Amino acid sequence: MIRYFLYGFLCLWQLLAYNAASAQATYDWTGAVNSTWTTAGNWVVTPATASAIPSAATDKIRIGVTRTFTNQPTTSTAVTCDSLTVGTANVVALLNNPLLTIPSAITLTINNTFTVNSISMYHGSIGTANTRTTFTLVGTGSVTCNGNVQIGNNTSPPTGLIIGIGALNGTVYSRLSAQMPTFNIGGNVYLNSTGNNADGVNFPEFMLDNGNVTIGGRIITQNTNTFSGTQASPTVAIRGLFQLDNSATNTTSLTLTNNAAINEPIAAGQVIDFTNNGTSSCTVIYASTTGSQTVYSGVTARIGRANFTYDNLTLTGPSTKVVQGNYTTGTPGLTVGGNLLTQGGAVNMLTNGSQIQVAGNWTNSAATTQGAGDIDINGFLSTSGTLTLGAGNLYVAGNYTNSGTFTYGTGTVIYDGTAQTLLDNGNGTTYRNVNFTGGGTKTMSAGNFAVAPVGILTMSSSSVLNVTGNFTLQSSTTSTASVDAIPTGSSITGNVNVQRMLVGGNGKAANGAYTARGYRMLSSPVQIGTSRLYALNYIGLTALTGGPGTGFTVNNSNPTIYLYREDVTPSNTTFNSGKHKGILNINGNLVDVSGGPTGISVPIGNGYIFYFVGNTTNPATKASANPTTGPENTIITATGNLNQQNVLVSLWYTPAGATGGTTGKLSFNSALGTSAGYNMVGNPYAATLDLNSVISTNSSATGIQNSIYVLDNVNPGQQYVVYSPAGGSSPRANRYLASGQGFIVKAKAANSTLTFQEANKAVASQPSPLLMGIPLATQNGPTGLYVKMERDSLIADYCGVYFSGSSSANFNDEDAKDLDGTSSQIYMSSYTADGVRTAVNHMPDYVNGSRVRLYINTSADGIHKLRVEDVRNIDTLYNIWLKDKYKKDSLDIRRYGTYNFNVVRSDTATYGGNRFELVIRRKPLPPYQLIDFAAAKTTEGIKLNWKTYNEGNFTGFTVEKLQPSTGQYVPLYNQQSNSKTNYAYTDLTPQKGVNTYRLQQNDIDGKITWSKPVSISVADDPTPTIKTNLISVYPNPAAAMINVSVNPQTPANGYTAKIYNYTGAVVSRQKVNGNNWTQDVTQLQPGTYIIELNKADGELVGRSKFIKR
């Protein structure tokens, strides 16, 4: 029994001893002996029974809170405590700032709160306001705070005289300076600012002056009580400051791991400054590992104090980093004064559309996505990750290196440095839009670069782009990359690969022919070196070619590539016997031409014809006359120096009609009559060509006609489509031609020339190129129509017929002769009065009736159709009849649209130029009648009403008024009829006495008649209170604003201002004060108006007339 009692007593004694040892103790540093942490004489401990020096994780340590100290503490062993609180009790005796030194390999661990108090931290000379003391963590060891760091407390600074300092209502500071290699904070950093409701404030300040700080929680700013200080701008701190790096020579970093590392909004008057006013070199690292982490930018008003948001910025870790947007529209959001490093997970610049500016370099190994904001890199850009661009632009002033994945956006990549090197050893760099500017030479030294089919390359500011055969302008079935107009002083050097997509397909016509198989009229956008010549061997690298000699995919007697000679008499015996001259041999860059010459290259600006059957695979299935396979989509790639600046076309043969040398002359064989002067040329640029611009810049007497002929490959009949600014031959006529497209122009006379210019480019307009077979949407144009002959939905041909009062019925330069296509199956033309068969025919005005003879032909018997399409600006009062002389029949084709007829080849009367005629004549109209014209007095003036029958929308009305002083009628009002029968007009300013009016009527034929006059009397002084001279309106006439001025003798107690139109309807009403004001009349239709003023009691002040232009 005694043994059990003794055992229980022993356990109780041990428990009490343990509790005593583990109870929290508070240690105040005095530094009475020296600076050593483990010297017992340097501490005052409460309770006195606790250990003489801090040793337990539950200990609370205070430095300068209630005790003075004479030596600064230095730890000599690892320390773990519950909390650390810092103050400066009686610190004046130290004559310097307090600091805690933690030597190498020693760690100070704070389990809960690290507090830097404020109210006791005064330091400075007597009488000095705005005093401050800094507590500094120094050494080569480390500090870990598992809880929060709190700078400042909720104690208000005193008002009046500060005892011991002599300052009046000054700013007192709580400052923590971190200068440790490692300072880890697991919780939040609080900046607590307390005002004294006057002009004194407790100013908390966290300074990372050297070393590295990691914050796992958030930076939280808090204000208590008011402070009367004013903030010059949101980036000027007057109540608190979180600041990095006071020296540009230190290696400093701040790591933020919380997904929302800054508590927003930042308290008023406090600022988070990651740059020390732009003078430091600190790196801020966002390193969240899960979820999405916010990267703060200028959208947070009190982040950043000068020039930049960050000195250096690193986004790392597997989480997604979401960059905030711009502070205000048009201002940069995130600015970096040094370098940007993005690595690890995803970097999202898309969601908020932030604008990014980096003064240094950007290295990317993350999956980075741009948004609508621009990214501006003043140094190099090196990306080994995924870089996906967005709607914003990307500016790069330094070198560019890509070893990852680059995806273009809808914005532009702009290289704006001087000497820049572009290197790609990744998946290739393809741009949508790219601009080389800033002068100097940009060199694509290695890798693969391209401009996408929808993209545009722009050169500017005397810049040079040097490529080494690794740069491609891509083409697709719907678009092709373009090079914008290259200004003088800029250039692109080296070999460029320029693609042209030839669209294939397995669709078949009714006769079984593949519709995509046929001739293409092409040209080359590159040249061999600087020779101004191009080779034709590039075609056969990807597309199947044929010919009797060498250099083709297959050998056959009929060539598949042809040049064109204007000076040869047309012949239909064989394809080679006429103007088309086949290529017999291809030997490298040289070719032999049927009929000579041999061993030539083709000058740039010449076109050629290529019979397209598909790519080089399975030639046996495509090369025969009855192929079993349709042509595939095939890209042909011309490689060489881009054609740039002016291109004067020199033909590949000696042109007819040229004198004084043949270089730069078009051919004009006058012996061919109206068939003289047709030359095959080609778009020499890697860009869309504006035909209007080409025609305009070559419009001299020795230039070209207005009509451009393009071979239509969509229809298997292979007709020429004519484009002219005054109207085309079919709805497929297109103002714009694609890169690599050939066409035919007509020289005006002997010695004519054709020069292409950079200004002829229209890169913003991707044409509906006939090369690619995409029809052009119908557009409104000049007065006229298309006549279409159709065998089926695929085999058809058009001609265009136009009408104008200035046109001649005979053939002249505004007309376009019909050139039969290379393998036409249907022919549709119209004749001029002098018998020229045209694709585009301009005739005199149709208003007095018009007859146009048509030509039709076809290669096969059977039912065909004639249609009239896209009738433009021909008045609906006119019928359009198709007269069939063979059938002795006619049809209102405007109404019914289609006429079916049969062609029998053995009966020449069923086709040709004598069967059909287009007849335009006016419909019979019912007689116009004026039923009544009357006048009546109203409160607004004299209202005139008239009633008509059958006026339609083609009768003009003019109300005229007799002027007693001259005996002449003057017009008051004009109106076009609208089939409404009843019309009216109010004369708002009748004259006293008799007012006489009549109505002038102008019918569709221009015949003018007048009604009988009507008269109505007005009393001598019907409105004695009305004084028109009291109101002045100017300017008069007016286009946008009128100024209204009332005679000052009129009381200015406010008016109601009403504006009446010619019918007497109120179109504007407003209240005005004063005798002068302006009024917007922009929305009023042109015409005559009356402004009327009434006083507040309704009394009429006066009226005045003005005219709206």
Tab-separated table of N, CA and C in Angstrom, residues 116 170 385 614 669 996 1001 1045 1079:
chain	number	residue	atom	x	y	z
A	116	VAL	N	6.101	43.686	-35.480
A	116	VAL	CA	6.942	44.877	-35.357
A	116	VAL	C	6.011	46.020	-34.965
A	170	GLY	N	3.560	64.197	-35.969
A	170	GLY	CA	4.343	63.689	-37.082
A	170	GLY	C	3.921	62.292	-37.479
A	385	GLY	N	8.542	26.601	-74.806
A	385	GLY	CA	7.260	26.017	-74.420
A	385	GLY	C	6.248	26.197	-75.531
A	614	GLY	N	-3.885	17.332	-111.512
A	614	GLY	CA	-3.661	16.849	-110.157
A	614	GLY	C	-2.185	16.785	-109.830
A	669	ASN	N	-0.016	43.558	-133.176
A	669	ASN	CA	-0.006	43.216	-134.604
A	669	ASN	C	-1.224	43.845	-135.251
A	996	THR	N	-51.664	83.445	-104.455
A	996	THR	CA	-52.042	82.643	-105.610
A	996	THR	C	-50.997	81.557	-105.846
A	1001	GLN	N	-46.395	69.956	-112.986
A	1001	GLN	CA	-46.292	68.496	-113.023
A	1001	GLN	C	-45.357	68.089	-114.168
A	1045	SER	N	-31.174	83.879	-82.658
A	1045	SER	CA	-31.047	85.080	-81.838
A	1045	SER	C	-32.374	85.822	-81.842
A	1079	GLN	N	-28.859	75.181	-82.182
A	1079	GLN	CA	-29.686	73.987	-82.316
A	1079	GLN	C	-29.124	73.095	-83.417
